[in-house]
Short mmCIF file of C-alpha atoms and ligand atoms in Angstrom, two decimals:
data_model
loop_
_atom_site.label_atom_id
_atom_site.label_comp_id
_atom_site.label_asym_id
_atom_site.label_seq_id
_atom_site.Cartn_x
_atom_site.Cartn_y
_atom_site.Cartn_z
CA UNK U 1 0.77 32.02 -4.17
CA UNK U 2 -2.41 32.26 -6.36
CA UNK U 3 -5.33 30.10 -5.14
CA UNK U 4 -5.17 26.60 -6.56
CA UNK U 5 -8.22 25.46 -8.49
CA UNK U 6 -9.78 22.12 -7.51
CA UNK U 7 -8.57 19.28 -9.71
CA UNK U 8 -10.48 16.44 -11.38
CA UNK U 9 -8.47 13.29 -10.89
CA UNK U 10 -9.00 9.73 -12.14
CA UNK U 11 -7.35 7.09 -9.95
CA UNK U 12 -6.80 3.56 -11.16
CA UNK U 13 -5.52 0.92 -8.74
CA UNK U 14 -5.93 -2.68 -7.64
CA UNK U 15 -9.16 -2.85 -5.64
CA UNK U 16 -8.23 -5.94 -3.62
CA UNK U 17 -6.47 -6.14 -0.26
CA UNK U 18 -2.95 -4.79 -0.79
CA UNK U 19 -0.90 -1.76 0.10
CA UNK U 20 -0.99 -0.03 -3.30
CA UNK U 21 -4.80 -0.10 -3.52
CA UNK U 22 -5.17 0.93 0.12
CA UNK U 23 -2.84 3.88 -0.35
CA UNK U 24 -4.60 4.92 -3.57
CA UNK U 25 -8.00 4.70 -1.85
CA UNK U 26 -6.90 6.79 1.13
CA UNK U 27 -5.31 9.36 -1.15
CA UNK U 28 -8.57 9.65 -3.12
CA UNK U 29 -10.58 10.09 0.08
CA UNK U 30 -8.21 12.76 1.40
CA UNK U 31 -8.24 14.63 -1.92
CA UNK U 32 -12.05 14.58 -2.07
CA UNK U 33 -12.17 15.93 1.49
CA UNK U 34 -9.98 18.82 0.29
CA UNK U 35 -12.46 19.76 -2.45
CA UNK U 36 -11.07 17.83 -5.45
CA UNK U 37 -13.27 15.62 -7.65
CA UNK U 38 -12.05 12.03 -7.62
CA UNK U 39 -13.02 9.19 -9.97
CA UNK U 40 -11.85 5.66 -9.15
CA UNK U 41 -11.69 3.36 -12.17
CA UNK U 42 -11.12 -0.37 -11.65
CA UNK U 43 -12.70 -3.80 -12.20
CA UNK U 44 -14.20 -3.68 -8.68
CA UNK U 45 -14.88 -1.06 -6.08
CA UNK U 46 -11.71 -0.73 -3.92
CA UNK U 47 -12.52 -2.62 -0.74
CA UNK U 48 -11.84 0.30 1.62
CA UNK U 49 -13.57 2.95 -0.55
CA UNK U 50 -16.44 4.45 1.48
CA UNK U 51 -19.89 4.97 -0.07
CA UNK U 52 -21.82 8.23 -0.32
CA UNK U 53 -18.90 10.58 0.10
CA UNK U 54 -19.13 13.92 -1.72
CA UNK U 55 -16.89 14.18 -4.82
CA UNK U 56 -15.82 10.52 -4.58
CA UNK U 57 -17.01 8.39 -7.54
CA UNK U 58 -16.43 4.86 -8.76
CA UNK U 59 -16.60 3.58 -12.36
CA UNK U 60 -16.42 -0.17 -12.97
CA UNK U 61 -14.53 -1.59 -15.94
CA UNK U 62 -16.66 -4.24 -17.67
CA UNK U 63 -14.70 -7.19 -18.96
CA UNK U 64 -16.27 -9.43 -21.58
CA UNK U 65 -15.04 -12.98 -22.01
CA UNK U 66 -14.23 -13.83 -25.63
CA UNK U 67 -13.57 -17.42 -26.58
CA UNK U 68 -10.84 -16.31 -28.93
CA UNK U 69 -8.82 -15.04 -25.98
CA UNK U 70 -7.16 -17.81 -24.05
CA UNK U 71 -6.24 -15.19 -21.40
CA UNK U 72 -8.73 -12.42 -20.54
CA UNK U 73 -7.50 -8.93 -21.35
CA UNK U 74 -7.96 -6.11 -18.83
CA UNK U 75 -5.59 -3.46 -20.18
CA UNK U 76 -7.67 -2.44 -23.19
CA UNK U 77 -11.09 -2.23 -21.47
CA UNK U 78 -9.40 -0.28 -18.66
CA UNK U 79 -7.85 2.15 -21.14
CA UNK U 80 -11.23 2.69 -22.83
CA UNK U 81 -12.92 3.35 -19.46
CA UNK U 82 -10.15 5.75 -18.47
CA UNK U 83 -10.53 7.63 -21.77
CA UNK U 84 -14.34 7.74 -21.45
CA UNK U 85 -14.19 8.96 -17.86
CA UNK U 86 -11.58 11.60 -18.82
CA UNK U 87 -13.76 12.80 -21.68
CA UNK U 88 -17.07 12.77 -19.75
CA UNK U 89 -15.77 14.47 -16.61
CA UNK U 90 -12.89 16.53 -18.03
CA UNK U 91 -10.19 14.90 -15.92
CA UNK U 92 -6.99 16.89 -15.41
CA UNK U 93 -4.98 13.87 -14.31
CA UNK U 94 -5.06 10.10 -14.41
CA UNK U 95 -3.08 8.79 -11.45
CA UNK U 96 -2.07 5.18 -12.05
CA UNK U 97 -1.09 3.22 -8.93
CA UNK U 98 1.14 0.24 -9.67
CA UNK U 99 2.65 0.31 -13.14
CA UNK U 100 1.23 -2.95 -14.54
CA UNK U 101 -1.12 -2.63 -16.35
CA UNK U 102 -2.41 0.70 -15.04
CA UNK U 103 0.37 2.95 -16.37
CA UNK U 104 0.14 1.47 -19.87
CA UNK U 105 -3.67 1.70 -19.91
CA UNK U 106 -3.47 5.34 -18.76
CA UNK U 107 -1.11 6.22 -21.61
CA UNK U 108 -3.41 4.55 -24.14
CA UNK U 109 -6.32 6.55 -22.72
CA UNK U 110 -4.33 9.77 -23.01
CA UNK U 111 -3.52 8.95 -26.63
CA UNK U 112 -7.19 8.25 -27.46
CA UNK U 113 -8.20 11.82 -26.65
CA UNK U 114 -7.48 15.03 -28.57
CA UNK U 115 -4.30 16.61 -27.15
CA UNK U 116 -6.07 19.66 -25.73
CA UNK U 117 -8.47 17.41 -23.76
CA UNK U 118 -6.01 14.71 -22.79
CA UNK U 119 -5.33 14.23 -19.05
CA UNK U 120 -1.80 14.22 -17.63
CA UNK U 121 -0.64 10.77 -16.61
CA UNK U 122 1.10 10.28 -13.28
CA UNK U 123 2.33 6.85 -12.26
CA UNK U 124 3.12 5.84 -8.70
CA UNK U 125 5.41 2.86 -8.35
CA UNK U 126 4.64 0.72 -5.33
CA UNK U 127 7.12 -2.13 -5.21
CA UNK U 128 6.95 -5.34 -7.15
CA UNK U 129 6.04 -3.40 -10.31
CA UNK U 130 9.75 -2.52 -10.25
CA UNK U 131 11.43 -5.17 -8.12
CA UNK U 132 9.69 -8.20 -9.66
CA UNK U 133 7.95 -7.31 -12.93
CA UNK U 134 10.62 -4.76 -13.88
CA UNK U 135 13.12 -7.63 -14.08
CA UNK U 136 10.80 -9.80 -16.20
CA UNK U 137 11.76 -9.54 -19.89
CA UNK U 138 8.06 -9.89 -20.74
CA UNK U 139 7.17 -6.75 -18.76
CA UNK U 140 10.34 -4.69 -18.21
CA UNK U 141 10.40 -2.90 -21.63
CA UNK U 142 6.67 -2.06 -21.40
CA UNK U 143 7.11 -0.65 -17.88
CA UNK U 144 10.11 1.37 -19.00
CA UNK U 145 8.12 2.77 -21.94
CA UNK U 146 5.16 3.62 -19.69
CA UNK U 147 7.44 5.44 -17.25
CA UNK U 148 9.36 7.32 -19.96
CA UNK U 149 6.08 8.45 -21.58
CA UNK U 150 4.24 9.45 -18.37
CA UNK U 151 3.93 13.12 -17.38
CA UNK U 152 5.21 12.38 -13.89
CA UNK U 153 6.48 9.46 -11.82
CA UNK U 154 6.50 8.98 -8.07
CA UNK U 155 7.87 6.16 -5.90
CA UNK U 156 6.91 5.32 -2.33
CA UNK U 157 10.49 5.24 -0.99
CA UNK U 158 14.05 6.28 -1.78
CA UNK U 159 14.85 2.59 -2.04
CA UNK U 160 12.23 2.13 -4.77
CA UNK U 161 13.42 5.19 -6.68
CA UNK U 162 16.98 3.82 -6.71
CA UNK U 163 15.79 0.32 -7.68
CA UNK U 164 13.68 1.73 -10.53
CA UNK U 165 16.68 3.60 -11.90
CA UNK U 166 18.90 0.53 -11.50
CA UNK U 167 16.51 -2.21 -12.69
CA UNK U 168 14.47 -0.41 -15.33
CA UNK U 169 17.05 2.20 -16.33
CA UNK U 170 14.62 5.13 -16.12
CA UNK U 171 16.61 8.35 -16.58
CA UNK U 172 13.89 10.90 -15.76
CA UNK U 173 13.34 12.35 -12.31
CA UNK U 174 11.28 10.24 -9.92
CA UNK U 175 9.62 12.10 -7.07
CA UNK U 176 9.70 10.21 -3.77
CA UNK U 177 6.44 10.59 -1.83
CA UNK U 178 6.35 8.19 1.07
CA UNK U 179 3.15 6.40 2.01
CA UNK U 180 0.91 7.80 4.71
CA UNK U 181 -1.77 6.45 6.99
CA UNK U 182 -4.74 8.10 8.63
CA UNK U 183 -6.15 5.75 11.26
CA UNK U 184 -9.92 5.69 11.56
CA UNK U 185 -11.36 5.70 15.04
CA UNK U 186 -11.85 2.04 16.13
CA UNK U 187 -15.51 1.06 16.34
CA UNK U 188 -14.93 -1.36 19.24
CA UNK U 189 -12.87 -1.18 22.42
CA UNK U 190 -9.52 -2.95 22.85
CA UNK U 191 -11.11 -5.12 25.54
CA UNK U 192 -14.01 -6.15 23.29
CA UNK U 193 -11.68 -7.12 20.44
CA UNK U 194 -9.37 -9.06 22.77
CA UNK U 195 -12.38 -10.90 24.13
CA UNK U 196 -13.44 -11.84 20.59
CA UNK U 197 -9.89 -13.08 19.90
CA UNK U 198 -9.66 -15.01 23.19
CA UNK U 199 -6.64 -13.00 24.38
CA UNK U 200 -6.44 -11.95 28.05
CA UNK U 201 -5.33 -8.40 28.90
CA UNK U 202 -2.07 -9.63 30.48
CA UNK U 203 -1.08 -11.62 27.36
CA UNK U 204 1.20 -9.97 24.78
CA UNK U 205 -0.38 -10.02 21.34
CA UNK U 206 1.78 -9.78 18.22
CA UNK U 207 0.33 -8.74 14.90
CA UNK U 208 1.18 -9.46 11.26
CA UNK U 209 -0.76 -8.25 8.27
CA UNK U 210 -0.02 -9.03 4.62
CA UNK U 211 -1.20 -10.67 1.43
CA UNK U 212 0.80 -13.80 2.45
CA UNK U 213 2.72 -13.90 -0.84
CA UNK U 214 5.96 -15.97 -0.78
CA UNK U 215 8.15 -12.89 -0.29
CA UNK U 216 6.39 -12.19 3.03
CA UNK U 217 8.12 -15.36 4.35
CA UNK U 218 5.27 -16.62 6.52
CA UNK U 219 7.37 -19.77 7.03
CA UNK U 220 10.09 -17.71 8.76
CA UNK U 221 7.49 -15.72 10.67
CA UNK U 222 5.90 -18.87 12.12
CA UNK U 223 9.24 -20.57 12.83
CA UNK U 224 10.59 -17.55 14.73
CA UNK U 225 7.31 -17.10 16.60
CA UNK U 226 7.40 -20.78 17.65
CA UNK U 227 10.94 -20.40 19.03
CA UNK U 228 9.89 -17.40 21.11
CA UNK U 229 7.24 -19.40 22.96
CA UNK U 230 9.65 -21.25 25.30
CA UNK U 231 11.18 -17.98 26.54
CA UNK U 232 8.39 -15.42 26.25
CA UNK U 233 4.94 -16.92 25.63
CA UNK U 234 2.66 -14.71 23.56
CA UNK U 235 0.00 -14.87 20.87
CA UNK U 236 0.02 -13.83 17.21
CA UNK U 237 -2.84 -12.27 15.27
CA UNK U 238 -2.52 -12.61 11.50
CA UNK U 239 -4.68 -10.26 9.45
CA UNK U 240 -4.53 -12.18 6.19
CA UNK U 241 -5.29 -10.55 2.86
CA UNK U 242 -5.50 -14.02 1.29
CA UNK U 243 -6.54 -17.56 2.12
CA UNK U 244 -4.53 -18.68 5.17
CA UNK U 245 -5.35 -22.40 4.76
CA UNK U 246 -2.05 -23.25 2.99
CA UNK U 247 -0.23 -22.35 6.26
CA UNK U 248 -2.54 -24.25 8.60
CA UNK U 249 -0.37 -27.40 8.52
CA UNK U 250 2.73 -25.38 9.53
CA UNK U 251 0.83 -23.83 12.42
CA UNK U 252 -0.20 -27.30 13.65
CA UNK U 253 3.28 -28.84 13.10
CA UNK U 254 4.89 -26.07 15.16
CA UNK U 255 2.37 -26.61 17.98
CA UNK U 256 0.92 -23.13 17.54
CA UNK U 257 -2.76 -23.93 17.05
CA UNK U 258 -3.78 -22.19 20.28
CA UNK U 259 -1.32 -19.32 19.79
CA UNK U 260 -2.04 -18.14 16.24
CA UNK U 261 -5.30 -16.36 15.52
CA UNK U 262 -6.25 -15.59 11.91
CA UNK U 263 -8.73 -13.13 10.49
CA UNK U 264 -9.07 -12.91 6.70
CA UNK U 265 -9.90 -9.88 4.55
CA UNK U 266 -10.68 -7.51 7.40
CA UNK U 267 -11.41 -3.92 6.45
CA UNK U 268 -11.82 -2.61 10.04
CA UNK U 269 -8.11 -3.11 10.68
CA UNK U 270 -8.01 -0.31 13.27
CA UNK U 271 -10.24 -2.33 15.62
CA UNK U 272 -7.75 -5.18 15.55
CA UNK U 273 -4.44 -3.31 15.51
CA UNK U 274 -5.37 -1.25 18.59
CA UNK U 275 -5.82 -4.57 20.44
CA UNK U 276 -2.23 -5.67 19.72
CA UNK U 277 1.12 -4.80 21.31
CA UNK U 278 3.77 -5.47 18.71
CA UNK U 279 4.13 -5.83 14.91
CA UNK U 280 6.15 -8.62 13.25
CA UNK U 281 7.24 -8.59 9.59
CA UNK U 282 9.65 -10.97 7.88
CA UNK U 283 9.54 -9.90 4.21
CA UNK U 284 12.42 -10.64 1.85
CA UNK U 285 11.74 -7.41 0.00
CA UNK U 286 9.49 -4.47 0.75
CA UNK U 287 9.50 -1.04 -0.85
CA UNK U 288 7.87 0.57 2.21
CA UNK U 289 5.60 -1.84 4.15
CA UNK U 290 2.43 0.09 4.82
CA UNK U 291 1.47 -2.46 7.49
CA UNK U 292 4.43 -1.31 9.62
CA UNK U 293 3.16 2.26 9.42
CA UNK U 294 -0.35 1.08 10.37
CA UNK U 295 1.13 -0.68 13.41
CA UNK U 296 3.21 2.39 14.37
CA UNK U 297 0.10 4.59 14.31
CA UNK U 298 -1.28 2.43 17.14
CA UNK U 299 1.88 2.57 19.28
CA UNK U 300 3.00 -0.88 18.20
CA UNK U 301 6.77 -1.10 17.79
CA UNK U 302 7.70 -3.53 15.00
CA UNK U 303 10.28 -6.25 14.65
CA UNK U 304 11.06 -6.43 10.93
CA UNK U 305 13.66 -7.56 8.45
CA UNK U 306 16.07 -4.82 7.42
CA UNK U 307 15.21 -4.83 3.71
CA UNK U 308 14.23 -2.39 0.98
CA UNK U 309 12.46 0.75 2.19
CA UNK U 310 11.65 -0.61 5.67
CA UNK U 311 14.50 1.33 7.39
CA UNK U 312 13.05 4.56 5.96
CA UNK U 313 9.88 3.83 7.94
CA UNK U 314 10.93 1.92 11.04
CA UNK U 315 14.06 3.29 12.70
CA UNK U 316 16.14 0.57 14.34
CA UNK U 317 16.31 0.96 18.10
CA UNK U 318 14.01 4.00 18.08
CA UNK U 319 10.61 2.89 16.79
CA UNK U 320 11.26 -0.84 16.51
CA UNK U 321 13.98 -3.42 15.91
CA UNK U 322 15.42 -4.31 12.50
CA UNK U 323 17.07 -7.68 11.88
CA UNK U 324 19.22 -8.70 8.90
CA UNK U 325 17.50 -10.89 6.32
CA UNK U 326 18.13 -14.58 7.02
CA UNK U 327 18.86 -14.07 10.74
CA UNK U 328 16.04 -16.06 12.36
CA UNK U 329 17.90 -16.16 15.69
CA UNK U 330 18.04 -12.35 15.57
CA UNK U 331 14.27 -12.18 15.00
CA UNK U 332 13.75 -14.44 18.03
CA UNK U 333 16.02 -12.31 20.24
CA UNK U 334 14.27 -9.09 19.16
CA UNK U 335 10.83 -10.57 19.86
CA UNK U 336 11.87 -11.96 23.25
CA UNK U 337 13.31 -8.54 24.20
CA UNK U 338 10.09 -6.74 23.34
CA UNK U 339 7.61 -9.34 24.57
CA UNK U 340 9.28 -9.56 27.96
CA UNK U 341 9.89 -5.84 28.52
CA UNK U 342 6.74 -3.67 28.65
CA UNK U 343 8.78 -0.55 29.39
CA UNK U 344 10.89 -0.96 26.24
CA UNK U 345 7.71 -1.70 24.26
CA UNK U 346 6.03 1.44 25.53
CA UNK U 347 9.10 3.61 24.80
CA UNK U 348 9.50 2.37 21.22
CA UNK U 349 5.72 2.37 20.71
CA UNK U 350 5.38 6.04 21.69
CA UNK U 351 8.27 7.01 19.41
CA UNK U 352 6.69 4.95 16.61
CA UNK U 353 3.35 6.69 16.98
CA UNK U 354 5.00 10.10 17.06
CA UNK U 355 7.00 9.32 13.91
CA UNK U 356 3.91 8.00 12.11
CA UNK U 357 1.93 11.14 12.96
CA UNK U 358 4.68 13.67 12.23
CA UNK U 359 6.50 12.19 9.25
CA UNK U 360 3.94 10.00 7.47
CA UNK U 361 0.75 11.97 7.99
CA UNK U 362 -1.89 12.73 5.36
CA UNK U 363 -1.28 16.45 5.97
CA UNK U 364 2.31 16.09 4.81
CA UNK U 365 1.97 13.55 2.00
CA UNK U 366 -1.33 14.65 0.40
CA UNK U 367 0.12 18.14 0.16
CA UNK U 368 3.19 16.68 -1.56
CA UNK U 369 0.98 14.84 -4.08
CA UNK U 370 -1.00 18.03 -4.72
CA UNK U 371 2.15 20.05 -5.22
CA UNK U 372 3.35 17.44 -7.70
CA UNK U 373 -0.01 17.41 -9.55
CA UNK U 374 0.03 21.20 -10.01
CA UNK U 375 3.67 21.13 -11.05
CA UNK U 376 3.03 18.43 -13.67
CA UNK U 377 -0.05 20.28 -15.00
CA UNK U 378 1.91 23.54 -15.23
CA UNK U 379 4.81 21.86 -17.05
CA UNK U 380 2.43 20.18 -19.51
CA UNK U 381 0.55 23.41 -20.26
CA UNK U 382 3.86 25.21 -20.88
CA UNK U 383 4.68 22.51 -23.45
CA UNK U 384 1.40 23.25 -25.24
CA UNK U 385 1.92 27.01 -25.44
O1 LIG Z 401 4.20 -4.91 -4.74
C1 LIG Z 401 3.44 -5.64 -4.14
O2 LIG Z 401 3.72 -6.73 -3.65
C2 LIG Z 401 2.06 -5.21 -3.94
C3 LIG Z 401 1.95 -3.91 -3.29
C4 LIG Z 401 0.56 -3.93 -2.79
O3 LIG Z 401 -0.32 -3.62 -3.58
O4 LIG Z 401 0.39 -4.29 -1.62
O5 LIG Z 401 2.83 -3.69 -2.18
C5 LIG Z 401 3.75 -2.69 -2.37
O6 LIG Z 401 3.12 -1.44 -2.17
C6 LIG Z 401 2.84 -1.08 -0.82
C7 LIG Z 401 2.16 0.28 -0.82
O7 LIG Z 401 2.96 1.26 -1.38
C8 LIG Z 401 4.13 -1.07 0.00
O8 LIG Z 401 3.84 -0.72 1.34
C9 LIG Z 401 4.75 -2.48 -0.05
O9 LIG Z 401 5.98 -2.44 0.63
C10 LIG Z 401 4.97 -2.89 -1.49
N1 LIG Z 401 5.36 -4.33 -1.53
C11 LIG Z 401 6.58 -4.70 -1.88
O10 LIG Z 401 7.47 -3.94 -2.19
C12 LIG Z 401 6.82 -6.15 -1.84
#
C-alpha cells in the first residue's frame, strides 16, 4: 500500500458534556497524535480538549446577537467559520459530529468554496440526531438532505444505522464505526477518591454518568437503587453532565440522601470511575452508551436496559447484565446479584475490560475512521477527474 499522506481535518461537534463531543474530541486527539492536522470548530472549546498539543487547534465561532432575530442563529456563523478554516488551512475533510446543525453547516461551507478547494464532508450520526430529531417534521427533511448530500456517513452502532435507514429513509451506504475509549491514567489513587467521596473500601460503589436528560430515566435509576438497599446496601456515585438539583427531592423522598453522591461536570472521569465497582444505566434509548464503555475500561460490569445499541457494547451475562426496558424488578435483581457477589463482579469486570480494550480500542476505531477518510477522498477525486 502506498504511504498515506497526513490529512488536514476540521471537526465540528458539541463542546459540552455529552458522548458525541467527547468522542469527537478523543478522535481529534488520536488523529493529531498520528501526525494529522486537526482543527476543532465550535462555539466553545470542547471541555475535554487538551491545550498545547502539537497539530491540535481550536477556532471559536463568534455569534452576534441581532434584535431582529427572536432566536439566535448558530448554523450560518458556523458554516462561515468552517468555510474560512477550510480555505485558510486547506482542509481535506470536515467531519461533522451530530447531524444538527453541524452536517448542514458543513455542506454550506463546502458550497461556499470553489469545487477544487472544497473539503469533503463526513457526518457521524450519534443518536438523537436520528432517533429524536429525525422524527421531527421540522428537522427530518433537512437531516435527510444533509445526509444525502454528504460525501460519507458513519453511525456509531448497527442499531443506529438501521434506525437512520428506517426513520430518515437514507438509501446510501452508512459505515458503522463503533465508539472507542482510551482511558487516561488516573491522577489520584482509588483510596484517595473513595476518601473524598466518603465511601469505605468494603462498601460497593455503583456509578452512573449521563447528561440526565429524560430518556436517561433517572427516576427509574433512583427507584431501583432504593429497592436494592434493603437486600444489598451500597452507594451510588452520579457523574452528572447537568444540574442535578431537579432530582434532589426524589433522592430525599426515597431516603437516599446518605447513599447518593453527586459530582457535576467532571472532566477527570477516570479518577472517579476507577473508584467504583459497578455501572448502572436505565436509558429508554441509547445508540451506543459511551459511559458503559468507560465503565468497562475500568473493570466495572454494567447493569443496563437492553435498548438500542447497548447490546452491541455490553454482552448480557458476559460483561454485564441487560434487563428489558420497563422491568424495574429485573434491574433490582441484577443489581442485588452483582452487589452481593464479588466473584461474579470480578469475572464480568475482567471480561468487560478485555472487550473494551480489544474491540473498542482507539487502535481499531481510529484506523477505521482513517480508512474511511482516505476512501471518501479517493472517491471524490475520481469524480473530479
Ligand atoms: O444523542 C444524544 O442524546 C446526545 C449524544 C451525546 O452527545 O451525548 O449521545 C449519543 O451519542 C453518544 C456518543 O456516540 C452515544 O454513546 C449515546 O448513546 C447517544 N445517545 C443516545 O442515543 C440517546
